[in-house]
PDB file of C-alpha atoms in Angstrom:
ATOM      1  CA  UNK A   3     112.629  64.012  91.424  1.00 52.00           C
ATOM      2  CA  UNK A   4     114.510  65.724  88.624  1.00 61.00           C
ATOM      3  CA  UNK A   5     113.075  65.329  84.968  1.00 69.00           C
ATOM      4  CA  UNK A   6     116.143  63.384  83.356  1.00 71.00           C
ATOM      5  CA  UNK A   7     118.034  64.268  80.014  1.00 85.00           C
ATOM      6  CA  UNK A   8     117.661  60.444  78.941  1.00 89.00           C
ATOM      7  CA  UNK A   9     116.724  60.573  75.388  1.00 91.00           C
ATOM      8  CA  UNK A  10     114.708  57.140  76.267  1.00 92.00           C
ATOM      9  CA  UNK A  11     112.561  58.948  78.873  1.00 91.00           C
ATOM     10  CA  UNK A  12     112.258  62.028  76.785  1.00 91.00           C
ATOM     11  CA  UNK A  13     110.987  59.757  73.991  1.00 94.00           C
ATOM     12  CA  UNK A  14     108.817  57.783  76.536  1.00 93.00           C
ATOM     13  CA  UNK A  15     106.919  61.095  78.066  1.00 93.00           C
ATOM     14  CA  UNK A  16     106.818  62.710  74.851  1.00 95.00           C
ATOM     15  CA  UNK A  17     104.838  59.279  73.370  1.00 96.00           C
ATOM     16  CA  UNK A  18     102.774  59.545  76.709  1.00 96.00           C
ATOM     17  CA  UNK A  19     101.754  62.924  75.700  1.00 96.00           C
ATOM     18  CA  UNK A  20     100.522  61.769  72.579  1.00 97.00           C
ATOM     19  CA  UNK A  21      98.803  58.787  73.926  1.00 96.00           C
ATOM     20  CA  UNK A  22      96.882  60.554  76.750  1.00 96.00           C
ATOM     21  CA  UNK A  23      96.321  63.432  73.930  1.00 96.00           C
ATOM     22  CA  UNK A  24      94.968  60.753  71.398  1.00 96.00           C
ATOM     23  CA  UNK A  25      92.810  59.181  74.423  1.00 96.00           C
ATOM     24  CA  UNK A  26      91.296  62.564  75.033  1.00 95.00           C
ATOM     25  CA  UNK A  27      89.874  63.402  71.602  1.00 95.00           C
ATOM     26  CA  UNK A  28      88.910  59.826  71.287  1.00 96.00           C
ATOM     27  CA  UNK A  29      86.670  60.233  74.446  1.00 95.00           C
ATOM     28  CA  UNK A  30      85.272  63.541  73.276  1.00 93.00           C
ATOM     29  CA  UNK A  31      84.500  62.083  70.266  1.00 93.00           C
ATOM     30  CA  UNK A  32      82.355  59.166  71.533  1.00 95.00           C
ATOM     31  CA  UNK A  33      81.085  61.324  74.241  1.00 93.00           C
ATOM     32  CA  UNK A  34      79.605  63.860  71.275  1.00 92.00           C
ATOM     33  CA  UNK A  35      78.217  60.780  68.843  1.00 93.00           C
ATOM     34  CA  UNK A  36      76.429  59.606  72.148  1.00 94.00           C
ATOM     35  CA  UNK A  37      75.169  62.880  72.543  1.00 92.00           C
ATOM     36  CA  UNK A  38      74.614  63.371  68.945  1.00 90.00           C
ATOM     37  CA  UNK A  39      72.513  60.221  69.064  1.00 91.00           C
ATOM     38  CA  UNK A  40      71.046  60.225  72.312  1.00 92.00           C
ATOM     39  CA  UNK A  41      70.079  63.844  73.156  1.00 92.00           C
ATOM     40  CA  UNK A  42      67.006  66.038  71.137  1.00 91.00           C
ATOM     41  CA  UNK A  43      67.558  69.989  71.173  1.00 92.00           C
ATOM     42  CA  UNK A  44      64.359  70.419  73.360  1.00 94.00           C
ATOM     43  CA  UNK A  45      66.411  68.434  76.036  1.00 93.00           C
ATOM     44  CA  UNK A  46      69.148  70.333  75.790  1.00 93.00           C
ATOM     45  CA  UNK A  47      67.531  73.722  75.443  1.00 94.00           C
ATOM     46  CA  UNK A  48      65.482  73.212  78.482  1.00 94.00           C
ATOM     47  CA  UNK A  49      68.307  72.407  80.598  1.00 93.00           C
ATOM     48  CA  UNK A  50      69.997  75.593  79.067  1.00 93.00           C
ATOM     49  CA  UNK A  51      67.266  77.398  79.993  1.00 93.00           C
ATOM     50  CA  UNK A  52      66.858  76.003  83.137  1.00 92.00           C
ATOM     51  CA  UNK A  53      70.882  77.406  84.542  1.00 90.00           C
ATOM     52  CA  UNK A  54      70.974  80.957  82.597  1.00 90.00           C
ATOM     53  CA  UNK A  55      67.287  80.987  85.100  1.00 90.00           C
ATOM     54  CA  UNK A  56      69.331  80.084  87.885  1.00 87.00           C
ATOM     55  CA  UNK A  57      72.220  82.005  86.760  1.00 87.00           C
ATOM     56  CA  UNK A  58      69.821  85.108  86.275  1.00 87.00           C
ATOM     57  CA  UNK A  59      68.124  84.737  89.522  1.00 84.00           C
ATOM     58  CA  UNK A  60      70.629  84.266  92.153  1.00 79.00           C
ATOM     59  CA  UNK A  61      73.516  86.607  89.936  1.00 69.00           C
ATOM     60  CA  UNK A  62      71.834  90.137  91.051  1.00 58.00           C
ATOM     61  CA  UNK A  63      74.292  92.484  91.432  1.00 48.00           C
ATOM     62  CA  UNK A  64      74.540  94.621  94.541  1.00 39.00           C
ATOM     63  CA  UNK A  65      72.745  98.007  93.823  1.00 40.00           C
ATOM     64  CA  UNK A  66      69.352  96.457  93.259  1.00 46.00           C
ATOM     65  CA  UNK A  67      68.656  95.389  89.505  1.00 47.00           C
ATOM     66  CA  UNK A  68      70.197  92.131  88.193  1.00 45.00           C
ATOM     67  CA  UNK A  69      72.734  91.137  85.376  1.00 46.00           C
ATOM     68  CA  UNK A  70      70.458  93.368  82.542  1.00 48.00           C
ATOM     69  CA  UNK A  71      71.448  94.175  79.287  1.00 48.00           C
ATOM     70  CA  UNK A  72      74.163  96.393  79.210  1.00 48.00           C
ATOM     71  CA  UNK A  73      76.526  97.849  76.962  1.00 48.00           C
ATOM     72  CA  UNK A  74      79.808  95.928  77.806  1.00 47.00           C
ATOM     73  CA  UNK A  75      78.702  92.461  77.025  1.00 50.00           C
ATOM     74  CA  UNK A  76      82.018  91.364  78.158  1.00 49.00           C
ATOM     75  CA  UNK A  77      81.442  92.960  81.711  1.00 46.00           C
ATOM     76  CA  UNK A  78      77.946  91.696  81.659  1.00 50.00           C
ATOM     77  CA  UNK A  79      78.683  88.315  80.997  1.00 54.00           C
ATOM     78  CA  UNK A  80      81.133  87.906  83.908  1.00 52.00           C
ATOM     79  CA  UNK A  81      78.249  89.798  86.289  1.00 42.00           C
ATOM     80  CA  UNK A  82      75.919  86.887  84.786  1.00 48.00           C
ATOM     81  CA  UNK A  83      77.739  84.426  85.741  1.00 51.00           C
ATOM     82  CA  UNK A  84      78.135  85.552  89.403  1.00 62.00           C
ATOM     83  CA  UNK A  85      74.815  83.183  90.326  1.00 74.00           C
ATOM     84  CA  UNK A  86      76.824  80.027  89.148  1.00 81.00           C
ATOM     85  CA  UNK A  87      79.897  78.239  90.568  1.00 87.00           C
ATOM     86  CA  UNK A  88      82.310  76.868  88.589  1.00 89.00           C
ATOM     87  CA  UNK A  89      80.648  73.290  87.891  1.00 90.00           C
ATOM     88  CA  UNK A  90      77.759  74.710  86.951  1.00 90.00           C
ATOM     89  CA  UNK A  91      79.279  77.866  84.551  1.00 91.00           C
ATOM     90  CA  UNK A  92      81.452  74.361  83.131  1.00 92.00           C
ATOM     91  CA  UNK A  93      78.104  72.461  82.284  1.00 91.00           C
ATOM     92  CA  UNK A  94      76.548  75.553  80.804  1.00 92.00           C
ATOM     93  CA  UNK A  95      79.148  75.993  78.537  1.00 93.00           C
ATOM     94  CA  UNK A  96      79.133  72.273  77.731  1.00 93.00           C
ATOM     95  CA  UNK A  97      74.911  72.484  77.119  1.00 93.00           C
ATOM     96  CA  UNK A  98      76.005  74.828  74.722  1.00 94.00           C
ATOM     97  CA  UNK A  99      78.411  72.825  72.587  1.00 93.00           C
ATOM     98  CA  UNK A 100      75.611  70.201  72.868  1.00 93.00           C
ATOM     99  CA  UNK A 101      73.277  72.533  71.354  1.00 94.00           C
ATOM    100  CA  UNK A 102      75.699  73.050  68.173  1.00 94.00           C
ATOM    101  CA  UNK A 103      76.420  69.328  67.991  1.00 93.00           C
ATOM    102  CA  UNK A 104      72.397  67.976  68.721  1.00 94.00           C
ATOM    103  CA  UNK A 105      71.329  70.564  65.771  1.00 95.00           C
ATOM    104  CA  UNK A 106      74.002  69.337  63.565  1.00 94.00           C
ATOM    105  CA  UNK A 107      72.960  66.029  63.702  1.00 93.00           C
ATOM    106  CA  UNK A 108      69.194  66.745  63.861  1.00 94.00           C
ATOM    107  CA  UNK A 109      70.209  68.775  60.761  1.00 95.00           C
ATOM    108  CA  UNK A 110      71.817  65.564  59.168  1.00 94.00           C
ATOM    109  CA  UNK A 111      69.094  63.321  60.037  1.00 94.00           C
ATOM    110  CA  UNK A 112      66.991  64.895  58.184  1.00 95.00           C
ATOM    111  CA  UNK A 113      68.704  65.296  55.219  1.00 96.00           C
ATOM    112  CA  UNK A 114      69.275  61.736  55.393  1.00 96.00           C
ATOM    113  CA  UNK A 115      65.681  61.156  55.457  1.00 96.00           C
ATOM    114  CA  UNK A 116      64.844  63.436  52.346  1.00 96.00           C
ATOM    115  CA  UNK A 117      67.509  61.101  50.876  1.00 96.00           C
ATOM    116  CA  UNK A 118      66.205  57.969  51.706  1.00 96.00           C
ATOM    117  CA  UNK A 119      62.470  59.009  50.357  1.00 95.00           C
ATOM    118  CA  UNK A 120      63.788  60.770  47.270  1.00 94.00           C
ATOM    119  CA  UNK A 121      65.390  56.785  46.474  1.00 94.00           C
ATOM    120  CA  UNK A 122      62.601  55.228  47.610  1.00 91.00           C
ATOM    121  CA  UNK A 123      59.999  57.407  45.177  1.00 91.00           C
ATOM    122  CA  UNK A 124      62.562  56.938  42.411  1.00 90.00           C
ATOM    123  CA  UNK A 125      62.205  53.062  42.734  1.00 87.00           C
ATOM    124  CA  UNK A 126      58.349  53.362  43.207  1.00 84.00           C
ATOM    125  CA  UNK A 127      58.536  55.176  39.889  1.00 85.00           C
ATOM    126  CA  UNK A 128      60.873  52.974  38.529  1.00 85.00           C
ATOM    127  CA  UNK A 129      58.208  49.847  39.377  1.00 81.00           C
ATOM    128  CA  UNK A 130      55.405  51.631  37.681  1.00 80.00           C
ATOM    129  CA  UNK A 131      57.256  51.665  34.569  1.00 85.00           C
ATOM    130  CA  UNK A 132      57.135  48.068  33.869  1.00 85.00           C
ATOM    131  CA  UNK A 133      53.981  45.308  34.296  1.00 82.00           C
ATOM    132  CA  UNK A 134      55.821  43.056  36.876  1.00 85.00           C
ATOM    133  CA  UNK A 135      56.708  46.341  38.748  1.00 83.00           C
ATOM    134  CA  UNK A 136      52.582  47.331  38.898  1.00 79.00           C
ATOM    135  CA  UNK A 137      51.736  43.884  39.680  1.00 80.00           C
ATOM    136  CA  UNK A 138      54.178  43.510  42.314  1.00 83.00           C
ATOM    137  CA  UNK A 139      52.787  46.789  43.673  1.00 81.00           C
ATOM    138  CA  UNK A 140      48.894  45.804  43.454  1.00 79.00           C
ATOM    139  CA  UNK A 141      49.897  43.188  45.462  1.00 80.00           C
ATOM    140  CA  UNK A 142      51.536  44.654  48.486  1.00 82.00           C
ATOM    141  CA  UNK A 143      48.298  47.096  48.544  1.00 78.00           C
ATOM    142  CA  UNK A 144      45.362  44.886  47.805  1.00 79.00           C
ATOM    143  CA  UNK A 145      44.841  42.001  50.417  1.00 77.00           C
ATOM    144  CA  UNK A 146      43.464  38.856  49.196  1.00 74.00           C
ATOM    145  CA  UNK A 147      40.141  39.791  50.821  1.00 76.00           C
ATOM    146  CA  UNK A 148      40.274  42.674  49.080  1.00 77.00           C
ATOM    147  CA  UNK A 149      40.642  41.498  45.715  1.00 76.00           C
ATOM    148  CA  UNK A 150      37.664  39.427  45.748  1.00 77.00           C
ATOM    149  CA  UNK A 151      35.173  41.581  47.881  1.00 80.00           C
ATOM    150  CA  UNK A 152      35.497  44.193  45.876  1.00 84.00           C
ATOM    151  CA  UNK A 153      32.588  45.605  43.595  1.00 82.00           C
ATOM    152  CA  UNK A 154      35.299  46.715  41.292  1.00 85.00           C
ATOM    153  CA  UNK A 155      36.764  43.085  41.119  1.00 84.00           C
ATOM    154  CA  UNK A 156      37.273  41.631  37.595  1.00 83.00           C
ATOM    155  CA  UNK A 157      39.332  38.581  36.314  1.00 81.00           C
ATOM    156  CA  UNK A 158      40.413  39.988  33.735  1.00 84.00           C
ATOM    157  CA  UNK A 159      40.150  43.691  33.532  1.00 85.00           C
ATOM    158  CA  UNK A 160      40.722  44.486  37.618  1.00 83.00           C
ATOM    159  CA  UNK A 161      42.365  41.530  39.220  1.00 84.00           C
ATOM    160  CA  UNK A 162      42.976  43.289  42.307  1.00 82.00           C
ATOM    161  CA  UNK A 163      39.729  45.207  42.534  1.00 84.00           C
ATOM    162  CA  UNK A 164      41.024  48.384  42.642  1.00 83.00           C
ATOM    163  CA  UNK A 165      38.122  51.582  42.280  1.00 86.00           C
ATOM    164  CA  UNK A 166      38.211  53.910  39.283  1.00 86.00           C
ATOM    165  CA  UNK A 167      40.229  56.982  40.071  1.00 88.00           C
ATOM    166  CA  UNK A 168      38.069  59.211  42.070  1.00 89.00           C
ATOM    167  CA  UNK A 169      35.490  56.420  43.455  1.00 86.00           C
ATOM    168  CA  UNK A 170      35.440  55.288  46.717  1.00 85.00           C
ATOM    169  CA  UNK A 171      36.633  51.164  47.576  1.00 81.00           C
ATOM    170  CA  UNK A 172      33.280  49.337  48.157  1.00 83.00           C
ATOM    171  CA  UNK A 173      33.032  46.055  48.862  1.00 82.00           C
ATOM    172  CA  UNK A 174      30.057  43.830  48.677  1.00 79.00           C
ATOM    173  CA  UNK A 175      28.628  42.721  52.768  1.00 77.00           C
ATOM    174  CA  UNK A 176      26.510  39.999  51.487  1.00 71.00           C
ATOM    175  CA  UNK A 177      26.595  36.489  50.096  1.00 68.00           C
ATOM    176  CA  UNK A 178      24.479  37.641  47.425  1.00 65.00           C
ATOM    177  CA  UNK A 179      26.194  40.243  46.304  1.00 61.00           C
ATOM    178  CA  UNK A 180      23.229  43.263  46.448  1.00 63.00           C
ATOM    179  CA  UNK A 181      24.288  45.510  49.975  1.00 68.00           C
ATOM    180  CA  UNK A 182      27.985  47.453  49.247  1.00 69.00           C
ATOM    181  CA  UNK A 183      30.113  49.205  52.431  1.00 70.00           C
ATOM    182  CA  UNK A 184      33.253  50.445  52.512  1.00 65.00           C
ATOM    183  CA  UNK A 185      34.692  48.215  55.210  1.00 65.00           C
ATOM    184  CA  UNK A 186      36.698  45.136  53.648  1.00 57.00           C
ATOM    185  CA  UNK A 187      35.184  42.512  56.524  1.00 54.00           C
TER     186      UNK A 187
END
């Protein structure tokens, strides 16, 4: 059948086009976050690895030595990929762009992280600035137990029987209060 000169079907296969184009990127997108989110560059480098091995092996070139390091990298590469058929050359290539995208996000991650702590040491020192802030803080690190087993303990002066800066936490073992360990039982 004959393509028509319809401007309707023209229209129609030229929004097609678009669609299927549009469908395309959108799976390559979601096929890269998963990916992005799934895969760590370990993973992917073995696997690299693990074909350019295969590729290397089984890609020896007639006259005795295999693909090597020649001057013609372009020649080289297409001696290389002798060992490979075309599925294979296809997911090397594609372990490759998963390399780039895995280190980008790895990358991103981590700045995201340094982010996060940078906020969250801000707020810590943001807390320490102000009694209810210190207080609140005291709390979340001293246990009840804690508190009161402590040698350091005071009412008044150490309410959450925290040791002088540079002393060990000791906390008294018996009823009595004589025998110290360091163990909060």
């Amino acid at each position: 059948m004959a393509k028509s000169e319809n401007p309707i079907d023209i229209y129609r296969r030229h929004q097609r086009k678009k669609e299927l184009k549009k469908n395309k990127t959108s799976r390559i997108q979601a096929r890269d976050a998963k990916v992005a989110a799934t895969r760590t560059v370990e993973e992917v480098q073995a696997e690299i690895s693990a074909l350019e091995r295969r590729r290397d092996r089984f890609g020896k070139k007639v006259d005795g030595h295999a693909g090597g390091h020649d001057d013609d990298d372009r020649h080289n590469d297409s001696e290389r990929k002798e060992g490979l058929d075309s599925a294979q050359i296809k997911k090397l290539e594609r372990l490759r762009k998963e390399l780039k995208i895995v280190t980008a996000a790895t990358k991103e991650r981590q700045a995201q992280l340094e982010q996060r702590q940078l906020e969250e040491h801000k707020e810590l020192l943001a807390k320490q600035k102000t009694v209810e802030g210190v207080k609140k803080i005291n709390e979340e690190k001293y246990s009840l137990v804690q508190r009161f087993a402590s040698v350091y303990y005071d009412e008044n002066m150490n309410p959450f029987g925290a040791p002088p800066p540079g002393q060990p936490s000791l906390y008294y073992c018996d009823e009595e209060g004589k025998a110290t360990t360091r163990d909060a039982r």
